[in-house]
XYZ file of C-alpha atoms in Angstrom:
633
model
C 19.721 9.738 -28.840
C 16.975 6.829 -28.338
C 13.438 8.131 -28.010
C 10.694 6.709 -25.848
C 6.903 7.527 -25.240
C 7.489 7.201 -21.383
C 10.455 6.911 -19.198
C 10.414 5.776 -15.710
C 13.514 6.613 -13.112
C 13.989 4.148 -10.576
C 13.298 0.140 -10.432
C 11.425 -0.002 -7.082
C 7.935 -0.965 -6.386
C 6.504 2.387 -7.763
C 8.640 1.968 -10.762
C 8.246 -1.449 -11.709
C 4.337 -0.565 -11.522
C 4.527 2.421 -13.613
C 6.540 1.094 -16.241
C 4.919 -2.213 -16.575
C 1.435 -0.476 -16.824
C 2.943 1.972 -19.546
C 4.114 -0.940 -21.498
C 1.140 -2.806 -21.093
C -0.818 -0.138 -22.693
C 1.367 0.281 -25.531
C 3.436 2.663 -24.870
C 7.434 2.375 -25.524
C 8.571 2.474 -22.369
C 12.178 2.394 -20.611
C 12.886 2.037 -16.855
C 16.634 3.543 -15.492
C 17.594 1.897 -12.275
C 21.487 2.555 -10.750
C 21.904 -1.318 -10.810
C 19.845 -4.005 -12.867
C 20.846 -6.108 -9.844
C 18.546 -4.538 -7.483
C 15.382 -4.025 -9.212
C 12.365 -4.559 -7.119
C 14.114 -5.118 -4.017
C 12.430 -5.336 -0.498
C 14.893 -2.783 1.176
C 13.134 -3.252 4.756
C 10.777 -6.248 5.623
C 10.562 -8.305 2.691
C 7.033 -8.768 3.285
C 3.536 -7.329 1.913
C -0.066 -6.556 3.196
C -1.205 -6.046 6.817
C -4.089 -3.667 7.595
C -4.797 -1.486 4.841
C -1.759 -2.090 2.946
C -3.233 -5.232 1.853
C -6.127 -3.467 0.353
C -3.701 -1.495 -1.499
C -2.241 -4.376 -2.725
C -5.266 -5.959 -3.824
C -6.841 -2.942 -5.521
C -3.380 -3.059 -7.503
C -4.212 -6.507 -8.705
C -7.804 -5.610 -9.403
C -6.281 -2.531 -11.842
C -3.948 -5.149 -13.458
C -0.900 -4.439 -11.399
C 1.910 -7.264 -10.838
C 2.749 -7.028 -6.992
C -0.084 -9.108 -6.051
C 1.087 -11.891 -8.777
C 4.772 -11.640 -7.725
C 3.859 -12.087 -4.005
C 1.740 -15.035 -4.578
C 4.708 -16.395 -6.349
C 7.633 -15.951 -4.062
C 5.766 -15.969 -0.342
C 7.201 -18.019 2.573
C 4.571 -17.430 4.717
C 0.856 -16.196 4.712
C -1.907 -15.482 6.891
C -4.818 -13.677 7.704
C -4.485 -10.934 10.053
C -7.520 -9.616 12.599
C -9.398 -12.349 12.264
C -11.729 -11.745 15.462
C -12.513 -8.259 14.285
C -14.936 -7.322 11.317
C -14.453 -7.679 7.723
C -13.323 -4.306 6.988
C -10.023 -4.792 9.126
C -9.218 -8.147 8.204
C -5.900 -8.297 6.426
C -3.949 -10.656 4.086
C -0.023 -10.391 4.800
C 2.581 -12.224 3.292
C 6.382 -12.754 4.100
C 8.374 -13.030 0.506
C 11.575 -14.865 0.030
C 13.605 -11.806 -0.579
C 15.703 -12.736 -3.378
C 13.168 -14.566 -5.360
C 10.729 -11.563 -5.156
C 13.201 -9.527 -7.028
C 14.393 -11.956 -9.533
C 10.761 -12.537 -10.327
C 10.100 -8.674 -10.669
C 13.166 -8.254 -12.331
C 12.357 -11.191 -14.996
C 8.829 -9.771 -15.694
C 10.051 -6.606 -16.429
C 12.876 -7.789 -18.746
C 10.359 -10.382 -20.557
C 7.161 -7.499 -21.191
C 6.413 -6.243 -24.483
C 7.152 -2.517 -25.297
C 9.673 -2.112 -21.903
C 13.467 -1.562 -22.066
C 15.483 -1.829 -18.894
C 18.489 0.106 -18.584
C 21.277 0.628 -16.418
C 22.324 4.018 -15.720
C 22.336 6.895 -12.588
C 19.653 9.525 -14.214
C 21.558 12.876 -13.257
C 19.463 15.606 -14.900
C 15.796 16.237 -15.861
C 15.592 18.114 -19.569
C 12.810 20.572 -19.355
C 12.140 23.077 -22.096
C 9.637 26.053 -22.181
C 6.708 26.432 -24.739
C 4.373 29.155 -24.388
C 5.168 29.993 -20.745
C 4.967 26.477 -19.635
C 7.773 24.035 -18.258
C 7.415 20.939 -20.160
C 9.976 17.478 -19.839
C 11.435 16.253 -22.400
C 13.596 13.742 -21.390
C 16.448 12.578 -18.946
C 20.097 12.696 -18.854
C 22.166 10.025 -17.268
C 25.396 10.609 -15.584
C 26.999 8.135 -18.187
C 26.622 10.971 -20.753
C 23.710 10.093 -22.789
C 20.729 11.662 -23.263
C 16.795 10.016 -23.985
C 13.736 11.622 -24.885
C 10.610 10.890 -23.827
C 6.989 12.469 -24.339
C 6.489 11.642 -20.351
C 8.542 10.801 -17.448
C 7.621 9.346 -13.866
C 10.406 9.984 -11.054
C 10.088 7.510 -8.531
C 13.156 7.382 -6.589
C 12.637 5.910 -3.233
C 15.084 6.935 -0.855
C 17.781 7.582 -3.314
C 17.995 11.371 -3.573
C 20.747 12.543 -1.158
C 20.660 9.324 0.840
C 22.363 9.553 4.175
C 22.725 6.744 6.091
C 23.033 7.069 10.180
C 24.776 4.508 12.525
C 25.772 6.409 15.448
C 28.579 8.873 15.151
C 28.757 7.563 11.652
C 26.861 8.981 8.754
C 27.496 8.301 4.718
C 26.115 8.848 1.323
C 23.999 5.944 0.022
C 20.722 5.149 -1.213
C 20.352 1.858 0.410
C 22.869 0.062 2.272
C 25.960 -0.765 -0.359
C 24.183 1.427 -2.891
C 24.955 4.705 -4.622
C 22.933 7.583 -3.610
C 21.586 9.985 -6.621
C 23.058 13.482 -5.746
C 22.899 15.336 -9.071
C 19.041 14.451 -9.994
C 17.797 16.735 -6.657
C 19.827 19.614 -7.819
C 18.515 19.341 -11.184
C 15.217 19.290 -9.902
C 15.573 22.251 -7.369
C 17.023 24.035 -10.369
C 14.122 23.462 -12.313
C 11.423 24.906 -9.437
C 10.264 21.813 -7.637
C 10.138 22.229 -4.094
C 12.366 19.524 -1.820
C 12.146 18.386 2.094
C 13.569 15.886 4.226
C 12.299 12.562 5.650
C 13.578 9.684 7.535
C 13.004 6.153 7.866
C 15.292 3.207 8.994
C 15.598 -0.490 8.966
C 16.659 -3.007 12.043
C 19.479 -5.338 12.525
C 19.383 -8.696 10.501
C 20.477 -11.998 12.745
C 21.866 -15.422 11.896
C 19.044 -17.525 12.595
C 21.439 -20.235 13.810
C 22.527 -17.918 16.458
C 18.548 -17.907 17.847
C 17.387 -19.910 20.802
C 13.602 -20.411 19.252
C 12.739 -22.762 22.035
C 12.080 -19.723 24.626
C 9.931 -17.624 21.488
C 6.510 -17.127 20.344
C 5.818 -19.369 17.070
C 3.900 -17.759 14.118
C 3.147 -20.522 11.739
C 1.514 -19.832 8.286
C -2.302 -20.675 7.233
C -2.453 -23.748 5.401
C -6.550 -24.872 5.549
C -7.628 -22.054 3.029
C -6.669 -20.572 -0.200
C -4.973 -17.188 0.543
C -3.509 -15.016 -2.102
C -3.287 -11.886 -3.168
C -3.969 -11.856 -6.819
C -7.278 -13.478 -8.527
C -5.073 -14.329 -11.636
C -2.911 -16.661 -9.512
C -4.232 -20.362 -9.500
C -5.543 -21.751 -6.168
C -3.344 -24.970 -6.165
C -0.370 -22.663 -7.376
C -0.774 -20.565 -3.594
C -1.772 -23.990 -1.618
C 1.131 -25.614 -2.517
C 3.727 -23.526 -1.278
C 6.083 -24.646 1.263
C 5.550 -22.246 4.767
C 8.095 -21.140 7.087
C 6.825 -19.894 10.900
C 7.945 -16.905 12.313
C 8.769 -15.901 15.807
C 7.631 -13.217 18.457
C 10.494 -11.767 21.386
C 10.351 -9.170 23.314
C 12.417 -6.123 24.779
C 13.043 -5.894 28.511
C 13.863 -3.416 30.834
C 17.631 -4.286 30.660
C 17.648 -3.246 26.737
C 15.613 -0.218 27.254
C 18.206 0.657 30.236
C 21.059 0.474 27.730
C 19.459 2.444 24.930
C 18.933 5.202 27.589
C 22.300 5.370 28.272
C 23.177 5.938 24.916
C 20.744 8.701 24.157
C 23.597 10.959 23.508
C 24.906 8.602 20.655
C 21.705 8.207 18.836
C 21.488 10.564 16.024
C 17.908 10.629 16.566
C 18.099 12.604 19.011
C 21.900 14.506 19.133
C 20.715 16.566 16.435
C 22.639 14.552 13.510
C 19.249 13.524 11.799
C 17.303 16.686 10.781
C 14.571 14.510 8.844
C 11.039 13.300 10.365
C 10.496 9.804 10.476
C 7.327 7.835 10.391
C 5.514 7.862 13.480
C 3.477 4.872 13.334
C 7.224 2.812 12.459
C 9.254 4.312 15.123
C 13.040 3.239 15.554
C 13.087 1.441 19.178
C 15.013 4.252 21.031
C 12.068 6.509 19.833
C 9.853 3.782 20.933
C 11.645 3.764 24.257
C 11.349 7.381 25.036
C 7.961 7.817 23.893
C 6.355 5.252 26.308
C 8.661 5.306 29.250
C 5.991 3.016 31.342
C 5.890 0.348 28.984
C 8.248 -2.372 30.177
C 8.626 -4.468 27.055
C 8.037 -4.206 23.281
C 7.330 -6.669 20.774
C 9.868 -7.918 18.516
C 9.103 -9.878 14.934
C 11.359 -12.301 13.989
C 11.146 -13.098 10.094
C 13.121 -14.968 7.930
C 14.151 -13.686 4.796
C 14.014 -16.664 2.073
C 14.068 -20.311 2.047
C 17.873 -20.481 1.438
C 19.064 -18.111 3.919
C 19.596 -17.691 7.717
C 19.072 -14.059 7.686
C 16.212 -13.128 10.177
C 14.185 -9.567 10.345
C 14.470 -8.084 13.632
C 11.337 -6.117 13.236
C 10.075 -3.579 16.042
C 13.837 -3.241 16.714
C 14.617 -0.371 13.831
C 17.485 1.795 14.911
C 20.186 4.432 14.487
C 22.490 3.776 17.204
C 26.169 2.630 17.164
C 26.471 -0.937 16.044
C 28.541 -1.378 19.515
C 25.331 -0.617 21.182
C 23.337 -2.869 19.117
C 25.362 -5.898 19.756
C 24.634 -4.923 23.539
C 20.778 -4.419 23.533
C 20.205 -7.795 20.984
C 22.145 -10.137 22.931
C 20.216 -8.952 26.221
C 16.927 -10.202 24.633
C 15.732 -13.356 25.858
C 16.417 -15.855 23.068
C 19.424 -13.658 21.663
C 22.079 -14.346 24.366
C 24.359 -15.922 21.587
C 22.920 -14.022 18.732
C 25.358 -12.818 15.757
C 24.395 -9.715 13.566
C 24.324 -10.133 9.999
C 23.652 -6.631 8.878
C 23.459 -3.845 11.326
C 20.454 -1.704 11.440
C 20.450 1.844 10.365
C 18.353 5.409 9.788
C 18.574 6.867 6.209
C 17.546 10.449 5.502
C 16.733 11.587 1.859
C 15.158 14.092 -0.128
C 11.123 14.134 -0.919
C 8.941 16.612 -2.913
C 5.815 17.648 -0.767
C 3.078 16.638 -2.249
C 1.782 20.193 -2.407
C 3.308 19.698 -5.705
C 1.522 17.267 -7.496
C -2.042 17.135 -8.931
C -4.535 14.284 -8.249
C -3.568 12.790 -11.600
C 0.608 12.458 -9.840
C 1.676 14.876 -12.346
C 3.863 17.674 -11.174
C 2.280 21.109 -11.118
C 5.487 23.240 -11.964
C 6.606 20.715 -15.122
C 4.218 19.059 -17.342
C 4.192 15.976 -18.335
C 6.607 15.031 -15.149
C 5.203 12.674 -12.745
C 6.227 11.415 -9.141
C 5.293 8.199 -7.341
C 6.178 6.383 -4.251
C 8.553 7.725 -1.495
C 9.598 10.989 -3.476
C 5.694 12.007 -3.031
C 6.331 11.545 1.091
C 4.900 8.199 1.591
C 6.480 5.149 3.378
C 5.493 1.566 2.102
C 5.940 -0.802 -0.840
C 2.341 -1.114 -1.257
C 1.742 3.094 -1.313
C 4.671 3.316 -3.213
C 3.140 0.565 -5.774
C -0.238 1.759 -5.999
C 0.996 5.283 -6.921
C 3.213 3.910 -9.297
C 0.384 2.078 -11.247
C -1.427 5.233 -11.086
C 1.450 7.353 -12.306
C 1.958 4.962 -15.466
C -1.346 4.975 -16.479
C -1.795 8.604 -16.358
C 1.358 9.215 -18.125
C -0.035 7.240 -21.194
C -3.433 8.972 -20.487
C -1.296 12.284 -21.075
C 0.162 11.409 -23.918
C -3.126 10.162 -25.654
C -4.985 13.658 -24.918
C -7.279 11.521 -22.377
C -8.899 13.103 -18.921
C -6.710 11.539 -16.076
C -7.756 8.584 -14.078
C -8.352 9.751 -10.857
C -9.821 7.588 -8.251
C -12.341 8.451 -5.813
C -11.797 8.266 -1.823
C -15.100 6.413 -1.900
C -13.918 3.930 -4.498
C -10.748 2.681 -3.511
C -7.992 3.292 -0.620
C -5.751 4.272 -3.708
C -7.956 7.118 -3.953
C -8.165 7.744 -0.439
C -4.177 7.842 -0.426
C -3.760 10.163 -3.317
C -6.660 12.660 -2.078
C -4.919 12.763 1.364
C -1.441 13.636 -0.014
C -2.767 16.193 -2.326
C -5.573 17.502 -0.307
C -4.318 17.287 2.930
C -0.284 17.135 2.459
C 1.991 15.459 4.869
C 4.663 16.271 7.572
C 5.604 13.136 8.240
C 6.131 9.442 5.953
C 2.481 8.970 5.362
C 1.167 5.341 6.102
C -2.130 3.909 4.771
C -4.438 2.729 7.688
C -8.059 1.548 7.221
C -8.881 4.424 9.948
C -7.870 6.782 7.191
C -11.436 5.588 4.812
C -14.481 7.097 6.162
C -16.026 4.379 3.836
C -13.918 1.180 4.960
C -16.860 -1.367 5.481
C -17.363 -0.794 1.636
C -13.593 -0.432 0.943
C -12.694 -4.149 1.954
C -9.861 -6.297 0.652
C -12.215 -9.018 -0.482
C -14.064 -6.774 -2.797
C -11.118 -5.259 -4.419
C -11.671 -7.099 -8.024
C -15.573 -6.310 -7.666
C -14.958 -2.727 -7.511
C -11.879 -1.902 -9.876
C -11.645 -4.678 -12.483
C -13.756 -3.130 -14.681
C -11.566 -0.038 -14.948
C -8.322 -2.521 -15.144
C -10.336 -4.394 -18.039
C -10.933 -1.016 -20.139
C -7.282 0.440 -19.826
C -6.371 -2.979 -21.326
C -4.442 -4.149 -17.830
C -6.719 -6.896 -17.044
C -7.046 -9.412 -19.845
C -10.844 -10.329 -21.003
C -10.957 -13.927 -19.591
C -9.700 -12.272 -16.100
C -12.784 -9.806 -16.225
C -15.175 -12.231 -17.058
C -14.103 -14.410 -13.839
C -14.662 -11.386 -11.984
C -18.014 -10.624 -13.413
C -19.353 -14.402 -13.058
C -18.161 -13.589 -9.226
C -20.447 -10.982 -9.284
C -23.350 -13.137 -10.553
C -22.351 -15.567 -8.198
C -23.068 -14.085 -5.221
C -26.354 -12.512 -6.345
C -27.289 -16.198 -6.909
C -26.194 -17.136 -3.780
C -28.180 -14.951 -1.899
C -31.034 -15.838 -4.033
C -30.635 -19.511 -3.051
C -30.537 -19.190 0.488
C -33.513 -16.566 0.512
C -36.201 -18.996 -0.686
C -34.459 -22.439 0.719
C -36.433 -22.954 4.113
C -35.435 -25.390 6.387
C -36.547 -26.657 10.005
C -35.106 -28.175 13.345
C -35.867 -31.245 11.989
C -32.549 -31.237 9.720
C -29.955 -32.848 12.069
C -27.425 -30.764 10.477
C -28.658 -27.144 11.459
C -28.725 -27.125 15.570
C -25.452 -29.552 15.273
C -24.020 -26.385 13.713
C -25.380 -23.747 15.749
C -24.558 -25.950 19.025
C -21.030 -25.914 17.744
C -20.827 -22.231 16.923
C -22.363 -21.340 20.608
C -25.693 -20.187 18.686
C -29.117 -20.512 20.031
C -31.265 -23.724 17.962
C -33.932 -23.087 16.021
C -37.527 -24.354 17.131
C -39.015 -23.272 14.283
C -38.559 -23.101 10.171
C -35.941 -20.670 8.987
C -34.223 -19.994 5.606
C -30.598 -20.522 4.979
C -30.053 -16.703 4.857
C -31.470 -16.292 7.993
C -29.239 -19.329 9.556
C -26.163 -17.461 8.075
C -26.914 -14.006 9.288
C -26.178 -15.258 12.552
C -22.612 -13.753 13.824
C -20.604 -17.138 14.147
C -22.155 -19.060 11.458
C -19.744 -19.087 8.176
C -20.687 -20.180 4.146
C -19.106 -23.284 4.834
C -21.467 -24.246 7.759
C -24.126 -23.758 5.424
C -22.551 -25.894 2.672
C -22.280 -28.402 5.630
C -26.097 -27.733 6.214
C -27.171 -27.937 2.660
C -25.068 -31.186 1.345
C -28.389 -33.510 1.661
C -30.493 -30.994 0.221
C -31.694 -30.114 -3.718
C -29.135 -27.562 -3.797
C -26.062 -27.071 -5.131
C -23.500 -24.753 -3.018
C -20.200 -26.662 -3.626
C -19.973 -25.513 -6.957
C -18.817 -22.118 -5.769
C -15.524 -21.050 -4.940
C -14.548 -20.315 -1.078
C -13.921 -16.671 -2.339
C -17.006 -16.114 -3.981
C -18.940 -17.951 -0.679
C -17.190 -15.559 1.612
C -18.201 -12.332 -0.608
C -21.832 -13.847 -0.161
C -21.399 -14.474 3.356
C -19.985 -10.687 4.399
C -22.719 -9.261 2.203
C -25.628 -11.019 3.973
C -24.244 -10.716 7.295
C -23.313 -6.956 6.701
C -26.423 -5.857 4.610
C -27.430 -3.360 6.981
C -24.061 -1.666 7.764
C -23.205 -1.741 4.038
C -26.367 -0.448 3.029
C -25.619 2.652 5.355
C -22.086 3.109 4.060
C -23.637 3.407 0.689
C -26.040 5.924 1.364
C -23.102 8.077 2.731
C -21.195 7.384 -0.676
C -24.185 8.926 -2.410
C -24.105 11.817 -0.386
C -19.957 12.251 -0.892
C -20.557 11.508 -4.480
C -23.060 14.621 -5.098
C -20.037 16.920 -3.436
C -17.585 15.558 -5.848
C -19.804 15.933 -8.651
C -19.970 19.270 -8.108
C -17.238 20.727 -10.412
C -14.730 23.510 -9.647
C -13.840 25.320 -13.292
C -9.957 24.812 -14.200
C -9.687 28.833 -14.416
C -11.713 29.612 -11.069
C -9.989 32.996 -9.567
C -10.194 32.369 -6.090
C -8.871 36.065 -5.621
C -12.586 37.368 -6.545
C -14.179 35.319 -3.413
C -13.866 38.621 -1.191
C -15.249 36.160 1.767
C -12.726 33.638 2.047
C -9.294 34.595 4.157
C -6.073 34.576 2.712
C -4.936 31.241 3.948
C -7.910 29.688 2.517
C -7.420 31.346 -0.831
C -3.608 30.321 -0.719
C -3.994 26.777 -0.188
C -6.918 26.821 -2.859
C -5.024 28.594 -5.213
C -2.200 25.979 -4.670
C -4.126 23.023 -4.850
C -6.818 23.746 -7.058
C -9.298 20.900 -6.427
C -11.229 19.721 -9.330
C -14.526 19.997 -7.160
C -16.079 20.606 -4.034
C -15.531 17.432 -2.102
C -11.938 17.911 -2.636
C -12.217 21.713 -1.538
C -13.822 20.638 1.624
C -11.126 18.152 2.894
C -8.219 20.936 2.354
C -6.799 21.298 5.922
C -7.756 25.445 6.447
C -10.826 25.206 4.618
C -13.772 25.583 6.351
C -17.469 24.946 5.980
C -17.871 28.991 5.294
C -15.329 29.023 2.753
C -17.112 25.659 0.880
C -20.448 27.906 1.204
C -18.825 30.972 -0.415
C -17.312 28.990 -3.212
C -20.916 27.252 -3.887
C -22.377 30.755 -4.169
C -20.022 32.329 -6.359
C -20.501 29.500 -8.832
C -23.833 29.796 -8.645
C -24.013 33.615 -9.251
C -21.291 33.095 -12.192
C -23.305 30.490 -13.716
C -21.108 27.628 -13.526
C -22.894 25.517 -11.231
């Protein structure tokens, strides 16, 4: 029997981050997967980023995770979204070479010290009782072997009793062409873990040679600046990657009519699919019925890699029969001769309602058992990777007898994600949005490193050199601000009004500082560098990333200041701890529904308690009075 410190079940995005974090923190770690050939596979769209998701990816990188570095090695297109909006919602998005992304992640796992990569289907969790507590002791695999561990992270994605639907046809699978896990969910239920049922899906893949791209809208990548997800990626490596264009097409009334006429053949509507699907990433048939007055929907054509002709048809996820898929795709303009290489399908799978987990991602039912990714009711690679990283870190901390790392929602999107799951639960696959964070102006993707790298460094996941580079960036931003504040310039400088006129700003007539010029809405730090070229100051030595950070800090100083004051008030609530052993039944004025939720979720502070659905401000006041009377506040 082999023994490990940490065992990770599943090698998707959550599992990979969990295993790497554990091994890099010095733990003897094993990661189990049904197939070694499918480590880090992007099951749906081979892309990372987009609104709020890029924030998660950047935060994973700032803490020492792998996702950002891996996409930087393998992207085939990268660009910034929402450039016309404020910095809080701007987001980086990259299309990956699907095969290369998985291969690079597999290579990283296989070359990581302390980490064993093992092919085997986990069929059972080994749990023993000690002093009335259920404690995880290891796993068993279908092949007959048992492995022991001090902590286990389960990150099974859509594989727990996975059931694929394509019209009237359905069959068991974790993903198309892969086995589902039938024994492990049974083991989990026997141990007292609750399981629910969710649904997700993926669209068809089309042969690029059969599409008429001349009638479609082209979306090229950005090549005019350094764009990357990881601070540890060299600028020249990011700039040198060859990029491939994506395209936009549209559905039409004919396509919608085909979908409507086959409603009874859709498992989404005929009762075959029982699980709830993601509201914010609906299937095409769901969109057609949900928005009956909309005559067309966007379709996003994204190539799956340099060496393949497969085109991912984003926006057309479906569970309709294959003959219906053929008909509706051929009626999209530009797709008249399209050949489908892989058909769309929906998949149902088991998940564990997040009320079953603590803020550390450890289960409430079984000690030292952690859950991460879609098993907690989320959707998306970035949401999974963030949870995997945190589960891996906290598994190590639990073994060491250290306090769990719990990120606050005012510190990170990762903290927001986990707080939402634990305090509010979810009745549909959870997806991160910038709107979920009340502190989004402060929690921007561009400052993730400044917010979180110290934590990654203290965990041993960020090397000294990288941490010092982040700290230098912090100092450089302050230095830039001081330089611009004390540098005066008048209208006699020919470049000032040249820039202002170019940007549509009012020319200056009197003296001004460079800081005041940069505060103009349309003026950028690059403009300031141009103005200052013939002045006795050197702004060229600062990187684009540092200059952009200074620009945002200066332009939005007032808004950021107000956000920080909000965070101060929030922190005051978070700092008011609730004792672990509080007896909520002793609080006579709190209604039973609120008591039940408080007893189940066990918030660790007043702030978390206040965000639990069904717990009112009056209930919070009652808790505060109770703690004061008991002398515990």
